[in-house]
Amino acid sequence: MHVRDIGKQNAERSERRGTRVDPVVPSGVLARSMLGVPIKFGAGSEIYGEGEPVEYVYEVVHGAVRTVKVLSDGRRTIGGFYFAGDIFGLEEGDEHSLTAEAIVDTAVRVIRRRTLIRMAGYDRELARQLFTATSREIARVHNHALMLIKTAQERVGSFLLEMGERISVGDLVVLPMSRQDIADYLGMTIETVSRTFTILEGSSAIALPNARAVVLRDRAALRQ
Amino acid sequence: MHVRDIGKQNAERSERRGTRVDPVVPSGVLARSMLGVPIKFGAGSEIYGEGEPVEYVYEVVHGAVRTVKVLSDGRRTIGGFYFAGDIFGLEEGDEHSLTAEAIVDTAVRVIRRRTLIRMAGYDRELARQLFTATSREIARVHNHALMLIKTAQERVGSFLLEMGERISVGDLVVLPMSRQDIADYLGMTIETVSRTFTILEGSSAIALPNARAVVLRDRAALRQ
DNA sequence: CGACCATTTGATATGGATCAAGCGATGTGG
DNA sequence: CCACATCGCTTGATCCATATCAAATGGTCG
């Protein structure tokens, strides 16, 4: 499969142009459990690394986060994207199996995982919310896996619809992530992603004011 | 992609030959919370269906379960396989997004999801175990998604190693599921699965005493 | 023994990967 | 302020892994 040179961290410089996602006022016991000042991460910086001990659970205050796994041969996969209000860092075991990186300038709030679990044992509402958060993550990853068995057009369509649900302003989606990120999330090459965008634009399913902005014109067509 | 005729339920008849997995004595608060007599399901029968309300969380006592999703065009995907001791049915929202089916004769124990969550709010140990179970499911699905971006040989290799971890007796894995199930789990066709088994046998990574039995001869080769 | 089905094997087609070049926007130095 | 370099993205040409179509094989059960 595709092998690319990785580790060109300063290529992230230009990510700084990426559009900021509107902050969302966090609600619920889980969110309120995450005390303290939000921690800021610059575009492209690492929030936690693969192999590091799992200590915290995170909530995005504003910005965008990707979880990344790089295979030994250089192939790169993205496990998921997280935006304002989303919980991430829910992993099993003692160490992270993925790396989390800020895509644009991002702020997150954290809680110690052990504290959270202990508190859930006292607080019914928190237990329910923790269950909801983890179940939602299962559903999200499941949906991701489901995407990966589809054709290129279906993958990109599903991706755009998903982003439409999560970060659109009306029909406009401003993508914080690069084509490469999208490609690595969808399990295809950057060229195919680009071509597919062009095809969808040609069939008027979307409009592309610029590379990072997508207008969802015909959601039914994207769903096929 | 591949379209196949579905709904030939009685084709499952021959599944009855599939080998039974040894029962495991369930342990932990979560398992003990699942009261009552294990419920039995015959090979090929449905445990819950897509679209039905989510009421219970399940634990496999013995047997094997698959979760299935059939797309509108007939494509079929398998979300996961569950064996003795595994928890399944952890889904978000009000209705199941997948169907669960017994692959062979299977017994499961259940607990009402609402009861479980309520109890977790009282019982720290249960809260911890519930979190572990859901996190494990996240890790499993993640791993599944990761598989789907690899080559055919890598997918089959990973699959066999996973089964080796979960249901092997020494180096022998007796697969309860059909080639079609494996294909739908790995996002490839039955022909490619079959060919890949043959190739792996040719390179002495595995031996195939019969179609349903696999001897893992060289795990390093399967890992690549 | 004969029918049925799962599995394997063979031949061909194709969607997307790979290799390669061009384009456009942004930033930089003269 | 313009020429140039850089970088992300797009477009084009070719190749290959896997899908698709087709048929043979082999195990199981009535």
Short mmCIF file of C-alpha atoms (C1' of nucleotides) in Angstrom, two decimals:
data_model
loop_
_atom_site.label_atom_id
_atom_site.label_comp_id
_atom_site.label_asym_id
_atom_site.label_seq_id
_atom_site.Cartn_x
_atom_site.Cartn_y
_atom_site.Cartn_z
CA MET A 1 0.00 0.00 0.00
CA HIS A 2 0.98 3.61 0.12
CA VAL A 3 4.14 4.61 1.92
CA ARG A 4 4.85 8.25 2.59
CA ASP A 5 7.54 10.19 4.35
CA ILE A 6 6.37 11.09 7.79
CA GLY A 7 7.59 13.26 10.59
CA LYS A 8 7.68 16.51 8.66
CA GLN A 9 6.22 18.28 11.67
CA ASN A 10 6.86 21.77 10.42
CA ALA A 11 4.66 21.14 7.45
CA GLU A 12 2.02 21.76 10.11
CA ARG A 13 2.93 25.42 10.09
CA SER A 14 0.46 26.10 7.38
CA GLU A 15 -2.30 24.30 9.31
CA ARG A 16 -2.40 27.45 11.38
CA ARG A 17 -4.60 28.88 8.68
CA GLY A 18 -7.28 26.26 9.45
CA THR A 19 -10.56 27.68 10.62
CA ARG A 20 -11.45 27.61 14.29
CA VAL A 21 -14.56 25.69 15.36
CA ASP A 22 -16.99 27.60 17.54
CA PRO A 23 -16.70 26.83 21.24
CA VAL A 24 -19.59 24.97 22.74
CA VAL A 25 -20.65 25.46 26.31
CA PRO A 26 -20.04 22.05 27.89
CA SER A 27 -22.91 20.62 29.82
CA GLY A 28 -23.60 17.63 32.00
CA VAL A 29 -21.92 16.05 34.98
CA LEU A 30 -19.13 14.55 32.92
CA ALA A 31 -18.12 17.89 31.48
CA ARG A 32 -18.43 19.60 34.84
CA SER A 33 -16.17 16.96 36.36
CA MET A 34 -13.37 18.26 34.18
CA LEU A 35 -12.05 20.96 36.42
CA GLY A 36 -9.36 23.51 35.94
CA VAL A 37 -8.30 25.85 33.20
CA PRO A 38 -8.51 24.53 29.65
CA ILE A 39 -5.10 23.49 28.35
CA LYS A 40 -4.03 24.92 25.02
CA PHE A 41 -2.23 23.11 22.22
CA GLY A 42 -0.85 24.79 19.14
CA ALA A 43 -1.72 23.52 15.68
CA GLY A 44 0.12 20.29 14.95
CA SER A 45 1.25 19.67 18.51
CA GLU A 46 0.89 16.38 20.32
CA ILE A 47 -1.61 16.00 23.16
CA TYR A 48 -0.55 12.49 24.05
CA GLY A 49 1.60 9.93 22.32
CA GLU A 50 1.26 6.29 21.44
CA GLY A 51 2.76 4.17 24.19
CA GLU A 52 2.36 6.79 26.91
CA PRO A 53 0.43 5.78 30.00
CA VAL A 54 -3.29 6.51 29.89
CA GLU A 55 -3.89 9.06 32.61
CA TYR A 56 -6.60 11.44 31.50
CA VAL A 57 -9.86 11.63 29.64
CA TYR A 58 -10.16 14.75 27.47
CA GLU A 59 -12.88 17.05 26.29
CA VAL A 60 -12.37 19.44 23.40
CA VAL A 61 -13.28 22.99 24.44
CA HIS A 62 -12.53 24.45 21.03
CA GLY A 63 -10.43 23.45 18.06
CA ALA A 64 -10.03 20.04 16.43
CA VAL A 65 -8.12 16.90 17.35
CA ARG A 66 -7.12 13.82 15.38
CA THR A 67 -5.97 10.48 16.73
CA VAL A 68 -3.23 8.96 14.62
CA LYS A 69 -1.50 5.63 14.30
CA VAL A 70 1.59 5.17 12.19
CA LEU A 71 2.41 1.62 11.17
CA SER A 72 5.97 0.36 11.04
CA ASP A 73 6.13 0.72 7.25
CA GLY A 74 5.04 4.34 7.27
CA ARG A 75 1.36 3.85 6.54
CA ARG A 76 -0.63 6.27 8.61
CA THR A 77 -4.20 5.94 9.81
CA ILE A 78 -6.47 8.34 11.56
CA GLY A 79 -8.72 6.78 14.17
CA GLY A 80 -11.00 9.75 14.53
CA PHE A 81 -11.57 13.47 14.57
CA TYR A 82 -12.84 15.29 17.66
CA PHE A 83 -14.42 18.73 17.84
CA ALA A 84 -15.81 21.07 20.49
CA GLY A 85 -17.81 19.11 23.04
CA ASP A 86 -16.38 15.72 22.06
CA ILE A 87 -14.74 13.39 24.54
CA PHE A 88 -11.55 11.59 23.53
CA GLY A 89 -8.80 9.54 25.10
CA LEU A 90 -11.15 6.72 26.05
CA GLU A 91 -8.80 3.80 25.73
CA GLU A 92 -8.42 0.46 27.36
CA GLY A 93 -5.39 -0.72 29.22
CA ASP A 94 -2.39 1.13 30.53
CA GLU A 95 -1.02 2.80 27.47
CA HIS A 96 -2.33 4.78 24.53
CA SER A 97 -2.48 2.86 21.29
CA LEU A 98 -2.90 6.05 19.28
CA THR A 99 -1.35 9.50 19.30
CA ALA A 100 -3.62 12.53 19.72
CA GLU A 101 -2.69 15.74 17.93
CA ALA A 102 -4.25 19.18 17.72
CA ILE A 103 -5.12 19.90 14.08
CA VAL A 104 -5.57 23.62 14.68
CA ASP A 105 -5.01 25.67 17.84
CA THR A 106 -7.05 23.78 20.37
CA ALA A 107 -8.04 23.88 24.02
CA VAL A 108 -8.98 20.79 26.03
CA ARG A 109 -10.09 20.12 29.56
CA VAL A 110 -9.05 16.94 31.33
CA ILE A 111 -9.92 14.67 34.20
CA ARG A 112 -7.87 11.85 35.59
CA ARG A 113 -9.36 8.61 34.31
CA ARG A 114 -9.07 6.97 37.73
CA THR A 115 -10.86 9.85 39.36
CA LEU A 116 -13.62 9.74 36.80
CA ILE A 117 -14.20 6.04 37.25
CA ARG A 118 -14.16 6.37 41.02
CA MET A 119 -16.66 9.20 40.89
CA ALA A 120 -18.90 7.24 38.55
CA GLY A 121 -19.22 4.67 41.31
CA TYR A 122 -20.81 7.30 43.54
CA ASP A 123 -22.82 9.29 41.06
CA ARG A 124 -25.56 7.67 39.03
CA GLU A 125 -25.86 10.53 36.61
CA LEU A 126 -22.13 10.53 35.99
CA ALA A 127 -22.15 6.76 35.52
CA ARG A 128 -24.87 7.14 32.92
CA GLN A 129 -23.01 9.87 31.10
CA LEU A 130 -19.77 7.97 31.13
CA PHE A 131 -21.57 5.00 29.64
CA THR A 132 -23.14 7.23 27.01
CA ALA A 133 -19.79 8.76 26.11
CA THR A 134 -18.09 5.39 25.69
CA SER A 135 -21.06 3.93 23.81
CA ARG A 136 -21.04 6.90 21.49
CA GLU A 137 -17.37 6.29 20.82
CA ILE A 138 -18.14 2.66 20.02
CA ALA A 139 -20.83 3.78 17.59
CA ARG A 140 -18.47 6.28 16.01
CA VAL A 141 -15.67 3.76 15.52
CA HIS A 142 -18.18 1.23 14.23
CA ASN A 143 -19.39 3.72 11.72
CA HIS A 144 -15.79 4.37 10.72
CA ALA A 145 -15.22 0.66 10.18
CA LEU A 146 -18.39 0.49 8.12
CA MET A 147 -17.12 3.31 5.89
CA LEU A 148 -13.96 1.41 5.13
CA ILE A 149 -15.73 -1.34 3.25
CA LYS A 150 -17.40 1.04 0.84
CA THR A 151 -16.35 2.55 -2.48
CA ALA A 152 -14.36 5.76 -2.71
CA GLN A 153 -17.41 7.88 -3.49
CA GLU A 154 -19.40 6.38 -0.65
CA ARG A 155 -16.55 6.94 1.79
CA VAL A 156 -16.13 10.56 0.88
CA GLY A 157 -19.92 11.03 0.87
CA SER A 158 -20.25 9.52 4.34
CA PHE A 159 -17.33 11.58 5.55
CA LEU A 160 -18.83 14.81 4.32
CA LEU A 161 -22.22 13.96 5.79
CA GLU A 162 -20.56 13.17 9.11
CA MET A 163 -18.73 16.48 9.08
CA GLY A 164 -22.00 18.10 8.08
CA GLU A 165 -23.58 16.72 11.24
CA ARG A 166 -20.72 17.77 13.44
CA ILE A 167 -19.20 21.04 12.27
CA SER A 168 -21.40 22.62 9.63
CA VAL A 169 -22.83 26.11 9.65
CA GLY A 170 -25.94 25.51 7.62
CA ASP A 171 -24.71 23.71 4.51
CA LEU A 172 -21.18 25.00 4.76
CA VAL A 173 -18.50 22.76 6.19
CA VAL A 174 -15.10 24.27 6.81
CA LEU A 175 -12.70 21.39 7.11
CA PRO A 176 -9.91 21.89 9.62
CA MET A 177 -8.01 18.85 8.37
CA SER A 178 -5.90 18.40 5.24
CA ARG A 179 -6.65 16.13 2.30
CA GLN A 180 -3.96 13.82 3.64
CA ASP A 181 -5.79 13.57 6.97
CA ILE A 182 -9.02 12.77 5.16
CA ALA A 183 -7.26 10.19 3.02
CA ASP A 184 -5.73 8.51 6.08
CA TYR A 185 -9.10 8.53 7.83
CA LEU A 186 -10.87 6.99 4.84
CA GLY A 187 -8.14 4.48 4.04
CA MET A 188 -7.39 5.80 0.58
CA THR A 189 -4.82 7.99 -1.14
CA ILE A 190 -4.82 11.75 -1.29
CA GLU A 191 -5.16 11.58 -5.08
CA THR A 192 -8.33 9.52 -4.90
CA VAL A 193 -9.80 11.83 -2.26
CA SER A 194 -9.07 14.81 -4.47
CA ARG A 195 -10.51 13.17 -7.56
CA THR A 196 -13.62 12.15 -5.66
CA PHE A 197 -14.16 15.71 -4.44
CA THR A 198 -13.91 16.85 -8.04
CA ILE A 199 -16.40 14.23 -9.20
CA LEU A 200 -18.88 15.17 -6.47
CA GLU A 201 -18.48 18.81 -7.44
CA GLY A 202 -19.09 17.88 -11.07
CA SER A 203 -22.33 16.13 -10.16
CA SER A 204 -23.39 19.17 -8.10
CA ALA A 205 -23.58 17.16 -4.89
CA ILE A 206 -21.17 19.66 -3.35
CA ALA A 207 -19.58 22.99 -4.15
CA LEU A 208 -15.96 23.83 -3.37
CA PRO A 209 -15.46 27.57 -2.79
CA ASN A 210 -11.91 26.63 -1.84
CA ALA A 211 -10.05 23.46 -0.90
CA ARG A 212 -10.96 23.65 2.79
CA ALA A 213 -14.56 24.73 2.40
CA VAL A 214 -17.34 22.43 1.20
CA VAL A 215 -20.97 23.32 0.60
CA LEU A 216 -23.28 20.36 0.90
CA ARG A 217 -25.71 20.92 -1.94
CA ASP A 218 -27.38 17.55 -2.18
CA ARG A 219 -27.15 15.41 0.91
CA ALA A 220 -29.30 12.69 -0.63
CA ALA A 221 -26.77 12.30 -3.45
CA LEU A 222 -23.96 12.03 -0.89
CA ARG A 223 -25.91 9.29 0.85
CA GLN A 224 -26.45 7.67 -2.60
CA MET B 1 -18.79 -4.00 -4.73
CA HIS B 2 -20.01 -7.50 -4.12
CA VAL B 3 -23.70 -8.14 -4.00
CA ARG B 4 -24.98 -11.46 -2.85
CA ASP B 5 -28.34 -13.00 -2.29
CA ILE B 6 -29.17 -12.80 1.35
CA GLY B 7 -31.85 -14.15 3.62
CA LYS B 8 -31.21 -17.81 2.93
CA GLN B 9 -31.62 -18.52 6.62
CA ASN B 10 -31.78 -22.25 6.33
CA ALA B 11 -28.35 -22.33 4.79
CA GLU B 12 -27.43 -22.00 8.45
CA ARG B 13 -28.49 -25.55 9.01
CA SER B 14 -25.03 -26.77 8.23
CA GLU B 15 -23.54 -24.34 10.75
CA ARG B 16 -24.77 -26.80 13.32
CA ARG B 17 -21.62 -28.73 12.64
CA GLY B 18 -19.50 -25.84 13.95
CA THR B 19 -17.43 -26.65 16.99
CA ARG B 20 -18.56 -25.56 20.40
CA VAL B 21 -16.33 -23.22 22.40
CA ASP B 22 -15.59 -24.32 25.94
CA PRO B 23 -17.68 -22.59 28.58
CA VAL B 24 -15.77 -20.20 30.78
CA VAL B 25 -16.72 -19.60 34.38
CA PRO B 26 -17.74 -15.97 34.39
CA SER B 27 -16.12 -13.81 36.99
CA GLY B 28 -16.43 -10.29 38.26
CA VAL B 29 -19.26 -8.11 39.40
CA LEU B 30 -20.48 -7.44 35.89
CA ALA B 31 -20.86 -11.11 35.11
CA ARG B 32 -22.46 -11.81 38.48
CA SER B 33 -24.95 -9.02 37.84
CA MET B 34 -26.35 -11.06 34.99
CA LEU B 35 -28.82 -13.12 36.88
CA GLY B 36 -31.09 -15.88 35.79
CA VAL B 37 -30.80 -18.95 33.67
CA PRO B 38 -28.66 -18.66 30.53
CA ILE B 39 -30.83 -18.27 27.46
CA LYS B 40 -30.17 -20.63 24.59
CA PHE B 41 -30.11 -19.79 20.90
CA GLY B 42 -29.86 -22.35 18.13
CA ALA B 43 -27.23 -22.01 15.41
CA GLY B 44 -28.19 -19.26 12.99
CA SER B 45 -30.93 -17.77 15.15
CA GLU B 46 -31.29 -14.11 15.90
CA ILE B 47 -30.55 -12.78 19.39
CA TYR B 48 -31.64 -9.24 18.61
CA GLY B 49 -32.39 -7.43 15.38
CA GLU B 50 -31.37 -4.16 13.86
CA GLY B 51 -33.89 -1.49 14.74
CA GLU B 52 -35.15 -3.23 17.87
CA PRO B 53 -35.00 -1.27 21.12
CA VAL B 54 -31.82 -1.73 23.12
CA GLU B 55 -32.90 -3.40 26.34
CA TYR B 56 -30.20 -5.76 27.47
CA VAL B 57 -26.47 -6.22 27.68
CA TYR B 58 -25.35 -9.76 26.93
CA GLU B 59 -22.59 -12.10 27.98
CA VAL B 60 -21.74 -15.22 26.01
CA VAL B 61 -21.78 -18.27 28.31
CA HIS B 62 -20.81 -20.65 25.54
CA GLY B 63 -21.01 -20.65 21.77
CA ALA B 64 -20.24 -17.87 19.32
CA VAL B 65 -22.10 -14.76 18.23
CA ARG B 66 -21.70 -12.42 15.28
CA THR B 67 -23.10 -8.92 14.86
CA VAL B 68 -24.24 -8.26 11.33
CA LYS B 69 -25.30 -5.29 9.29
CA VAL B 70 -26.82 -5.67 5.86
CA LEU B 71 -26.72 -2.61 3.63
CA SER B 72 -29.60 -1.70 1.35
CA ASP B 73 -27.82 -3.09 -1.72
CA GLY B 74 -27.19 -6.48 -0.15
CA ARG B 75 -23.64 -5.94 0.99
CA ARG B 76 -23.18 -7.52 4.37
CA THR B 77 -20.72 -6.61 7.07
CA ILE B 78 -19.86 -8.25 10.32
CA GLY B 79 -19.14 -5.87 13.16
CA GLY B 80 -17.61 -8.45 15.44
CA PHE B 81 -17.43 -11.98 16.79
CA TYR B 82 -18.08 -12.78 20.45
CA PHE B 83 -17.09 -15.91 22.35
CA ALA B 84 -17.45 -17.31 25.86
CA GLY B 85 -16.90 -14.58 28.42
CA ASP B 86 -17.32 -11.71 25.95
CA ILE B 87 -19.83 -8.92 26.51
CA PHE B 88 -21.88 -7.72 23.56
CA GLY B 89 -24.90 -5.54 22.86
CA LEU B 90 -23.15 -2.39 24.08
CA GLU B 91 -24.77 0.15 21.83
CA GLU B 92 -25.67 3.75 22.06
CA GLY B 93 -29.12 5.17 21.68
CA ASP B 94 -32.50 3.54 21.72
CA GLU B 95 -32.22 0.99 18.98
CA HIS B 96 -29.76 -1.61 17.80
CA SER B 97 -27.82 -0.63 14.71
CA LEU B 98 -26.67 -4.22 14.16
CA THR B 99 -28.29 -7.63 14.32
CA ALA B 100 -26.80 -10.24 16.66
CA GLU B 101 -26.94 -13.90 15.61
CA ALA B 102 -25.78 -17.12 17.19
CA ILE B 103 -23.23 -18.74 14.85
CA VAL B 104 -23.46 -22.11 16.59
CA ASP B 105 -25.70 -23.25 19.43
CA THR B 106 -25.10 -20.59 22.03
CA ALA B 107 -26.14 -19.62 25.54
CA VAL B 108 -26.11 -16.05 26.80
CA ARG B 109 -26.90 -14.35 30.06
CA VAL B 110 -28.45 -10.92 30.10
CA ILE B 111 -29.00 -7.89 32.26
CA ARG B 112 -31.25 -4.94 31.57
CA ARG B 113 -29.06 -2.09 30.41
CA ARG B 114 -30.93 0.40 32.59
CA THR B 115 -30.46 -1.79 35.62
CA LEU B 116 -26.77 -2.18 34.91
CA ILE B 117 -26.21 1.55 34.56
CA ARG B 118 -28.21 2.26 37.70
CA MET B 119 -26.21 -0.32 39.64
CA ALA B 120 -22.96 1.10 38.33
CA GLY B 121 -23.90 4.36 40.06
CA TYR B 122 -23.88 2.54 43.40
CA ASP B 123 -21.05 0.11 42.95
CA ARG B 124 -17.54 1.33 42.26
CA GLU B 125 -16.26 -2.06 41.21
CA LEU B 126 -19.13 -2.51 38.79
CA ALA B 127 -18.59 0.99 37.38
CA ARG B 128 -14.97 0.11 36.79
CA GLN B 129 -15.84 -3.15 35.09
CA LEU B 130 -18.47 -1.56 32.93
CA PHE B 131 -15.93 1.02 31.84
CA THR B 132 -13.41 -1.72 31.11
CA ALA B 133 -15.93 -3.69 29.07
CA THR B 134 -16.91 -0.70 26.95
CA SER B 135 -13.29 0.41 26.52
CA ARG B 136 -12.36 -3.07 25.45
CA GLU B 137 -15.11 -2.95 22.86
CA ILE B 138 -13.77 0.38 21.61
CA ALA B 139 -10.29 -1.15 21.31
CA ARG B 140 -11.70 -4.16 19.50
CA VAL B 141 -13.65 -2.10 16.98
CA HIS B 142 -10.65 0.17 16.51
CA ASN B 143 -8.52 -2.81 15.77
CA HIS B 144 -11.13 -3.99 13.30
CA ALA B 145 -11.06 -0.61 11.54
CA LEU B 146 -7.28 -0.77 11.44
CA MET B 147 -7.46 -4.18 9.76
CA LEU B 148 -9.61 -2.82 6.98
CA ILE B 149 -6.90 -0.56 5.59
CA LYS B 150 -4.43 -3.39 5.15
CA THR B 151 -3.77 -5.83 2.33
CA ALA B 152 -5.60 -9.12 2.00
CA GLN B 153 -2.76 -11.14 3.51
CA GLU B 154 -2.38 -8.76 6.42
CA ARG B 155 -6.12 -8.84 7.12
CA VAL B 156 -6.29 -12.60 7.16
CA GLY B 157 -3.09 -12.76 9.20
CA SER B 158 -4.46 -10.34 11.79
CA PHE B 159 -7.75 -12.19 11.85
CA LEU B 160 -6.10 -15.54 12.50
CA LEU B 161 -3.87 -14.07 15.19
CA GLU B 162 -6.93 -12.51 16.85
CA MET B 163 -8.74 -15.83 16.79
CA GLY B 164 -5.55 -17.42 18.09
CA GLU B 165 -5.71 -15.11 21.11
CA ARG B 166 -9.37 -15.72 21.71
CA ILE B 167 -10.33 -19.29 20.86
CA SER B 168 -7.23 -21.36 20.29
CA VAL B 169 -6.31 -24.59 21.98
CA GLY B 170 -2.56 -24.35 21.74
CA ASP B 171 -1.89 -23.57 18.11
CA LEU B 172 -5.15 -25.01 16.86
CA VAL B 173 -7.98 -22.64 16.04
CA VAL B 174 -11.33 -24.19 15.23
CA LEU B 175 -13.31 -21.51 13.45
CA PRO B 176 -17.02 -21.51 14.20
CA MET B 177 -17.75 -19.08 11.38
CA SER B 178 -17.92 -19.66 7.62
CA ARG B 179 -15.60 -18.23 5.00
CA GLN B 180 -18.40 -15.86 4.08
CA ASP B 181 -18.51 -14.56 7.66
CA ILE B 182 -14.76 -14.06 7.62
CA ALA B 183 -14.97 -12.29 4.26
CA ASP B 184 -17.70 -9.97 5.51
CA TYR B 185 -15.71 -9.26 8.67
CA LEU B 186 -12.55 -8.47 6.72
CA GLY B 187 -14.28 -6.50 3.99
CA MET B 188 -13.24 -8.76 1.15
CA THR B 189 -14.73 -11.51 -0.98
CA ILE B 190 -14.98 -15.16 -0.05
CA GLU B 191 -12.75 -16.03 -3.01
CA THR B 192 -9.96 -13.77 -1.82
CA VAL B 193 -10.24 -15.14 1.71
CA SER B 194 -9.99 -18.67 0.37
CA ARG B 195 -7.04 -17.85 -1.87
CA THR B 196 -5.25 -16.12 0.98
CA PHE B 197 -5.71 -19.15 3.23
CA THR B 198 -4.18 -21.25 0.48
CA ILE B 199 -1.23 -18.89 0.07
CA LEU B 200 -0.59 -18.86 3.82
CA GLU B 201 -0.73 -22.63 3.84
CA GLY B 202 1.72 -22.70 0.94
CA SER B 203 4.18 -20.54 2.85
CA SER B 204 3.80 -22.79 5.90
CA ALA B 205 2.47 -19.97 8.06
CA ILE B 206 -0.56 -22.12 8.77
CA ALA B 207 -1.82 -25.65 8.22
CA LEU B 208 -5.38 -26.50 7.23
CA PRO B 209 -6.42 -29.95 8.48
CA ASN B 210 -9.86 -29.03 7.18
CA ALA B 211 -11.67 -25.87 6.14
CA ARG B 212 -12.78 -24.99 9.65
CA ALA B 213 -9.57 -25.86 11.47
CA VAL B 214 -6.41 -23.79 11.29
CA VAL B 215 -3.05 -24.55 12.89
CA LEU B 216 -0.99 -21.44 13.51
CA ARG B 217 2.49 -22.60 12.58
CA ASP B 218 4.32 -19.32 12.31
CA ARG B 219 2.72 -16.42 14.13
CA ALA B 220 5.57 -14.09 13.23
CA ALA B 221 4.86 -14.68 9.53
CA LEU B 222 1.17 -13.92 10.12
CA ARG B 223 2.16 -10.67 11.80
CA GLN B 224 4.49 -9.94 8.82
"C1'" DC C 1 -25.33 -43.24 -3.98
"C1'" DG C 2 -26.71 -38.71 -5.16
"C1'" DA C 3 -27.78 -33.93 -4.04
"C1'" DC C 4 -26.45 -30.01 -1.83
"C1'" DC C 5 -23.37 -26.42 -0.40
"C1'" DA C 6 -19.23 -24.71 1.26
"C1'" DT C 7 -14.87 -24.10 -0.38
"C1'" DT C 8 -11.26 -23.87 -3.72
"C1'" DT C 9 -9.31 -22.78 -8.12
"C1'" DG C 10 -9.11 -20.43 -12.67
"C1'" DA C 11 -9.72 -16.47 -16.06
"C1'" DT C 12 -10.77 -11.81 -16.72
"C1'" DA C 13 -12.16 -7.02 -15.47
"C1'" DT C 14 -11.72 -2.86 -12.83
"C1'" DG C 15 -11.37 0.62 -9.04
"C1'" DG C 16 -8.13 2.74 -6.87
"C1'" DA C 17 -2.91 2.91 -6.06
"C1'" DT C 18 1.21 4.54 -7.89
"C1'" DC C 19 4.13 7.46 -10.52
"C1'" DA C 20 4.53 11.92 -12.53
"C1'" DA C 21 3.53 16.53 -13.73
"C1'" DG C 22 0.96 20.87 -13.46
"C1'" DC C 23 -1.61 24.51 -10.90
"C1'" DG C 24 -2.75 28.03 -7.62
"C1'" DA C 25 -2.35 30.32 -3.28
"C1'" DT C 26 0.79 32.05 0.23
"C1'" DG C 27 4.91 33.79 1.82
"C1'" DT C 28 9.77 35.69 1.02
"C1'" DG C 29 13.64 38.19 -0.52
"C1'" DG C 30 15.52 41.32 -3.75
"C1'" DC D 1 5.85 45.34 -5.61
"C1'" DC D 2 7.15 41.74 -8.30
"C1'" DA D 3 9.81 37.24 -9.27
"C1'" DC D 4 10.44 33.11 -7.18
"C1'" DA D 5 10.13 29.20 -3.99
"C1'" DT D 6 7.13 26.36 -1.36
"C1'" DC D 7 3.38 23.59 -0.33
"C1'" DG D 8 -1.15 21.70 -0.69
"C1'" DC D 9 -4.04 20.25 -4.04
"C1'" DT D 10 -5.50 18.67 -8.61
"C1'" DT D 11 -5.07 16.22 -12.89
"C1'" DG D 12 -3.15 12.69 -16.07
"C1'" DA D 13 -1.21 7.96 -17.42
"C1'" DT D 14 -0.29 3.43 -16.18
"C1'" DC D 15 -0.28 -0.65 -13.19
"C1'" DC D 16 -1.80 -4.03 -9.95
"C1'" DA D 17 -4.46 -6.19 -6.10
"C1'" DT D 18 -8.64 -7.68 -5.54
"C1'" DA D 19 -13.44 -8.10 -7.35
"C1'" DT D 20 -16.20 -10.52 -10.48
"C1'" DC D 21 -17.63 -14.29 -13.24
"C1'" DA D 22 -17.32 -19.18 -13.90
"C1'" DA D 23 -16.42 -23.88 -12.99
"C1'" DA D 24 -14.37 -27.79 -10.42
"C1'" DT D 25 -13.81 -30.20 -6.00
"C1'" DG D 26 -14.97 -32.26 -1.80
"C1'" DG D 27 -17.32 -33.08 2.47
"C1'" DT D 28 -21.93 -34.10 4.69
"C1'" DC D 29 -26.44 -35.85 5.01
"C1'" DG D 30 -30.63 -38.00 3.58
#
